[in-house]
mmCIF file of C-alpha atoms in Angstrom:
data_model
loop_
_atom_site.group_PDB
_atom_site.id
_atom_site.type_symbol
_atom_site.label_atom_id
_atom_site.label_comp_id
_atom_site.label_asym_id
_atom_site.label_seq_id
_atom_site.Cartn_x
_atom_site.Cartn_y
_atom_site.Cartn_z
ATOM 1 C CA UNK A 129 33.325 -7.747 20.778
ATOM 2 C CA UNK A 130 33.030 -11.247 22.084
ATOM 3 C CA UNK A 131 32.353 -12.938 18.735
ATOM 4 C CA UNK A 132 28.678 -13.568 19.481
ATOM 5 C CA UNK A 133 25.880 -12.820 17.050
ATOM 6 C CA UNK A 134 25.111 -9.660 19.021
ATOM 7 C CA UNK A 135 28.228 -7.969 17.617
ATOM 8 C CA UNK A 136 26.782 -7.349 14.160
ATOM 9 C CA UNK A 137 23.829 -5.204 13.096
ATOM 10 C CA UNK A 138 21.730 -6.369 10.170
ATOM 11 C CA UNK A 139 18.998 -4.481 8.372
ATOM 12 C CA UNK A 140 15.801 -6.482 8.302
ATOM 13 C CA UNK A 141 13.174 -3.841 7.549
ATOM 14 C CA UNK A 142 12.711 -0.672 5.527
ATOM 15 C CA UNK A 143 9.884 1.728 6.322
ATOM 16 C CA UNK A 144 8.703 4.041 3.557
ATOM 17 C CA UNK A 145 6.408 7.029 3.524
ATOM 18 C CA UNK A 146 2.770 6.299 2.814
ATOM 19 C CA UNK A 147 2.603 9.551 0.834
ATOM 20 C CA UNK A 148 4.113 9.278 -2.649
ATOM 21 C CA UNK A 149 6.404 12.001 -3.902
ATOM 22 C CA UNK A 150 9.978 13.126 -3.961
ATOM 23 C CA UNK A 151 12.115 15.615 -2.013
ATOM 24 C CA UNK A 152 10.140 15.069 1.207
ATOM 25 C CA UNK A 153 13.134 14.138 3.342
ATOM 26 C CA UNK A 154 11.233 11.277 4.956
ATOM 27 C CA UNK A 155 12.997 10.493 8.224
ATOM 28 C CA UNK A 156 13.977 14.073 9.060
ATOM 29 C CA UNK A 157 13.092 13.331 12.696
ATOM 30 C CA UNK A 158 12.111 10.100 14.462
ATOM 31 C CA UNK A 159 10.534 9.221 17.800
ATOM 32 C CA UNK A 160 9.573 5.821 19.195
ATOM 33 C CA UNK A 161 8.054 4.629 22.424
ATOM 34 C CA UNK A 162 10.135 2.528 24.782
ATOM 35 C CA UNK A 163 9.034 -0.892 23.556
ATOM 36 C CA UNK A 164 9.244 0.127 19.909
ATOM 37 C CA UNK A 165 5.675 -0.528 18.827
ATOM 38 C CA UNK A 166 4.874 3.107 17.931
ATOM 39 C CA UNK A 167 7.043 5.078 15.530
ATOM 40 C CA UNK A 168 6.626 8.710 14.442
ATOM 41 C CA UNK A 169 8.559 9.779 11.333
ATOM 42 C CA UNK A 170 8.601 13.327 9.976
ATOM 43 C CA UNK A 171 9.008 14.562 6.429
ATOM 44 C CA UNK A 172 10.069 18.141 5.872
ATOM 45 C CA UNK A 173 10.069 19.350 2.272
ATOM 46 C CA UNK A 174 11.145 22.838 1.186
ATOM 47 C CA UNK A 175 8.139 25.121 0.600
ATOM 48 C CA UNK A 176 5.724 22.795 2.398
ATOM 49 C CA UNK A 177 4.447 22.468 5.954
ATOM 50 C CA UNK A 178 5.823 19.060 6.729
ATOM 51 C CA UNK A 179 4.045 16.023 8.080
ATOM 52 C CA UNK A 180 4.472 13.267 10.634
ATOM 53 C CA UNK A 181 3.477 9.724 9.787
ATOM 54 C CA UNK A 182 2.601 7.294 12.564
ATOM 55 C CA UNK A 183 3.458 3.611 12.195
ATOM 56 C CA UNK A 184 2.442 0.766 14.498
ATOM 57 C CA UNK A 185 4.426 -2.433 14.823
ATOM 58 C CA UNK A 186 2.448 -5.457 13.745
ATOM 59 C CA UNK A 187 2.910 -8.999 14.975
ATOM 60 C CA UNK A 188 5.686 -11.248 13.848
ATOM 61 C CA UNK A 189 5.435 -12.959 10.495
ATOM 62 C CA UNK A 190 4.202 -16.544 10.279
ATOM 63 C CA UNK A 191 7.495 -17.991 9.007
ATOM 64 C CA UNK A 192 9.114 -18.477 12.459
ATOM 65 C CA UNK A 193 11.249 -15.365 12.016
ATOM 66 C CA UNK A 194 11.657 -12.691 14.646
ATOM 67 C CA UNK A 195 11.136 -9.883 12.117
ATOM 68 C CA UNK A 196 8.359 -7.410 12.725
ATOM 69 C CA UNK A 197 6.673 -5.120 10.261
ATOM 70 C CA UNK A 198 5.149 -1.675 10.695
ATOM 71 C CA UNK A 199 1.781 -0.502 9.387
ATOM 72 C CA UNK A 200 0.993 3.124 8.601
ATOM 73 C CA UNK A 201 -1.958 4.194 10.758
ATOM 74 C CA UNK A 202 -2.072 8.001 10.657
ATOM 75 C CA UNK A 203 -0.633 11.145 9.060
ATOM 76 C CA UNK A 204 -0.494 14.394 11.050
ATOM 77 C CA UNK A 205 0.084 17.832 9.534
ATOM 78 C CA UNK A 206 0.252 21.310 11.012
ATOM 79 C CA UNK A 207 -1.718 24.408 10.116
ATOM 80 C CA UNK A 208 -0.659 27.944 11.045
ATOM 81 C CA UNK A 209 -2.784 30.686 12.619
ATOM 82 C CA UNK A 210 -3.835 32.072 9.231
ATOM 83 C CA UNK A 211 -4.956 28.616 8.079
ATOM 84 C CA UNK A 212 -1.993 28.050 5.792
ATOM 85 C CA UNK A 213 0.588 25.354 6.249
ATOM 86 C CA UNK A 214 3.368 26.579 3.993
ATOM 87 C CA UNK A 215 6.870 26.608 5.503
ATOM 88 C CA UNK A 216 5.766 25.957 9.089
ATOM 89 C CA UNK A 217 8.387 23.177 9.342
ATOM 90 C CA UNK A 218 5.869 20.923 11.088
ATOM 91 C CA UNK A 219 7.818 17.876 12.272
ATOM 92 C CA UNK A 220 11.148 19.675 12.639
ATOM 93 C CA UNK A 221 11.653 17.832 15.933
ATOM 94 C CA UNK A 222 9.688 15.082 17.701
ATOM 95 C CA UNK A 223 9.524 13.745 21.248
ATOM 96 C CA UNK A 224 7.535 10.800 22.562
ATOM 97 C CA UNK A 225 6.910 9.654 26.132
ATOM 98 C CA UNK A 226 8.207 6.260 27.205
ATOM 99 C CA UNK A 227 4.743 4.660 26.915
ATOM 100 C CA UNK A 228 3.941 6.441 23.626
ATOM 101 C CA UNK A 229 0.829 8.140 25.025
ATOM 102 C CA UNK A 230 2.285 11.621 24.515
ATOM 103 C CA UNK A 231 3.700 12.859 21.207
ATOM 104 C CA UNK A 232 5.143 16.362 20.853
ATOM 105 C CA UNK A 233 5.691 17.830 17.382
ATOM 106 C CA UNK A 234 7.454 21.132 16.754
ATOM 107 C CA UNK A 235 6.914 23.654 13.968
ATOM 108 C CA UNK A 236 9.552 26.372 14.508
ATOM 109 C CA UNK A 237 8.699 28.065 11.201
ATOM 110 C CA UNK A 238 5.032 28.592 12.090
ATOM 111 C CA UNK A 239 3.897 32.214 11.964
ATOM 112 C CA UNK A 240 1.615 33.912 14.467
ATOM 113 C CA UNK A 241 -0.172 37.211 13.878
ATOM 114 C CA UNK A 242 2.585 39.736 13.049
ATOM 115 C CA UNK A 243 5.264 37.237 14.137
ATOM 116 C CA UNK A 244 7.154 35.465 11.359
ATOM 117 C CA UNK A 245 8.808 32.179 12.374
ATOM 118 C CA UNK A 246 7.762 32.514 16.000
ATOM 119 C CA UNK A 247 7.150 28.759 16.262
ATOM 120 C CA UNK A 248 4.493 26.424 17.636
ATOM 121 C CA UNK A 249 4.441 23.175 19.620
ATOM 122 C CA UNK A 250 1.712 20.556 19.153
ATOM 123 C CA UNK A 251 0.801 18.140 21.948
ATOM 124 C CA UNK A 252 -0.934 14.928 20.851
ATOM 125 C CA UNK A 253 -2.352 12.134 22.989
ATOM 126 C CA UNK A 254 -2.642 8.465 21.954
ATOM 127 C CA UNK A 255 -6.183 7.025 22.108
ATOM 128 C CA UNK A 256 -7.349 10.149 23.979
ATOM 129 C CA UNK A 257 -11.010 9.192 24.152
ATOM 130 C CA UNK A 258 -10.272 5.618 25.225
ATOM 131 C CA UNK A 259 -12.385 4.108 22.464
ATOM 132 C CA UNK A 260 -9.515 2.056 21.040
ATOM 133 C CA UNK A 261 -9.279 4.121 17.849
ATOM 134 C CA UNK A 262 -5.521 3.830 18.303
ATOM 135 C CA UNK A 263 -4.624 7.217 16.868
ATOM 136 C CA UNK A 264 -3.141 10.498 18.090
ATOM 137 C CA UNK A 265 -5.496 13.406 18.805
ATOM 138 C CA UNK A 266 -4.370 17.019 19.159
ATOM 139 C CA UNK A 267 -4.768 18.089 22.806
ATOM 140 C CA UNK A 268 -3.028 21.457 22.910
ATOM 141 C CA UNK A 269 -1.196 23.962 20.763
ATOM 142 C CA UNK A 270 1.569 25.813 22.606
ATOM 143 C CA UNK A 271 2.577 29.176 21.167
ATOM 144 C CA UNK A 272 5.831 31.005 21.727
ATOM 145 C CA UNK A 273 5.707 32.767 25.117
ATOM 146 C CA UNK A 274 7.173 35.975 23.698
ATOM 147 C CA UNK A 275 6.121 38.334 20.925
ATOM 148 C CA UNK A 276 9.503 38.331 19.206
ATOM 149 C CA UNK A 277 9.620 37.407 15.510
ATOM 150 C CA UNK A 278 12.029 34.790 14.153
ATOM 151 C CA UNK A 279 12.591 33.165 17.555
ATOM 152 C CA UNK A 280 11.938 29.666 16.113
ATOM 153 C CA UNK A 281 10.260 28.359 19.269
ATOM 154 C CA UNK A 282 10.388 24.580 18.977
ATOM 155 C CA UNK A 283 13.698 24.314 17.167
ATOM 156 C CA UNK A 284 14.469 21.511 19.650
ATOM 157 C CA UNK A 285 12.369 19.539 22.119
ATOM 158 C CA UNK A 286 12.710 16.898 24.799
ATOM 159 C CA UNK A 287 10.216 15.192 27.076
ATOM 160 C CA UNK A 288 10.610 13.216 30.281
ATOM 161 C CA UNK A 289 9.753 9.496 30.387
ATOM 162 C CA UNK A 290 6.314 10.105 31.922
ATOM 163 C CA UNK A 291 5.387 12.647 29.251
ATOM 164 C CA UNK A 292 4.466 15.414 31.679
ATOM 165 C CA UNK A 293 7.471 17.788 31.377
ATOM 166 C CA UNK A 294 8.882 19.480 28.288
ATOM 167 C CA UNK A 295 12.057 21.345 27.518
ATOM 168 C CA UNK A 296 11.610 23.551 24.459
ATOM 169 C CA UNK A 297 14.398 25.266 22.553
ATOM 170 C CA UNK A 298 14.085 28.525 20.610
ATOM 171 C CA UNK A 299 17.298 28.926 18.651
ATOM 172 C CA UNK A 300 16.911 32.637 17.900
ATOM 173 C CA UNK A 301 15.325 33.866 21.133
ATOM 174 C CA UNK A 302 17.197 36.782 22.661
ATOM 175 C CA UNK A 303 19.779 36.702 19.906
ATOM 176 C CA UNK A 304 21.221 40.187 19.491
ATOM 177 C CA UNK A 305 23.437 39.449 16.486
ATOM 178 C CA UNK A 306 23.092 41.816 13.527
ATOM 179 C CA UNK A 307 23.958 41.225 9.911
#
């Protein structure tokens, strides 16, 4: 602490969900690109699938301040193999590449055929068709590599800076504990 103005944090912005309602736990997980102009924020409510809202930083205000604002541009939600979205925990964890072109969203509570809570990973790409729509498009759905139930594939996730390598956790995989 050198006494400069860089020693103190000050709140200058609050971001709220674009979807009204209560008990959503907006902010359950967050991911941002390296320069901070794309922000993904998940909401995970009990008994619901969950969702991830995408915000884009807008230009500075016109009053000579350095404050930025964020504009909601997209809402993503997951759907399970049977078409339902209940309790999939979509948005449990998020990872974004350094440039923001790759967004990974986990849903460790997603069910597959005869596999409760096996888990699913969703890979999204920013502006995938290059037409400047400036939105994320689903590119791939990654299912649990094993047929075990309750493995919760996607309970944690990380991505490298380039967005081309993933590390995926499955908190209950190979767990031999009995109750």
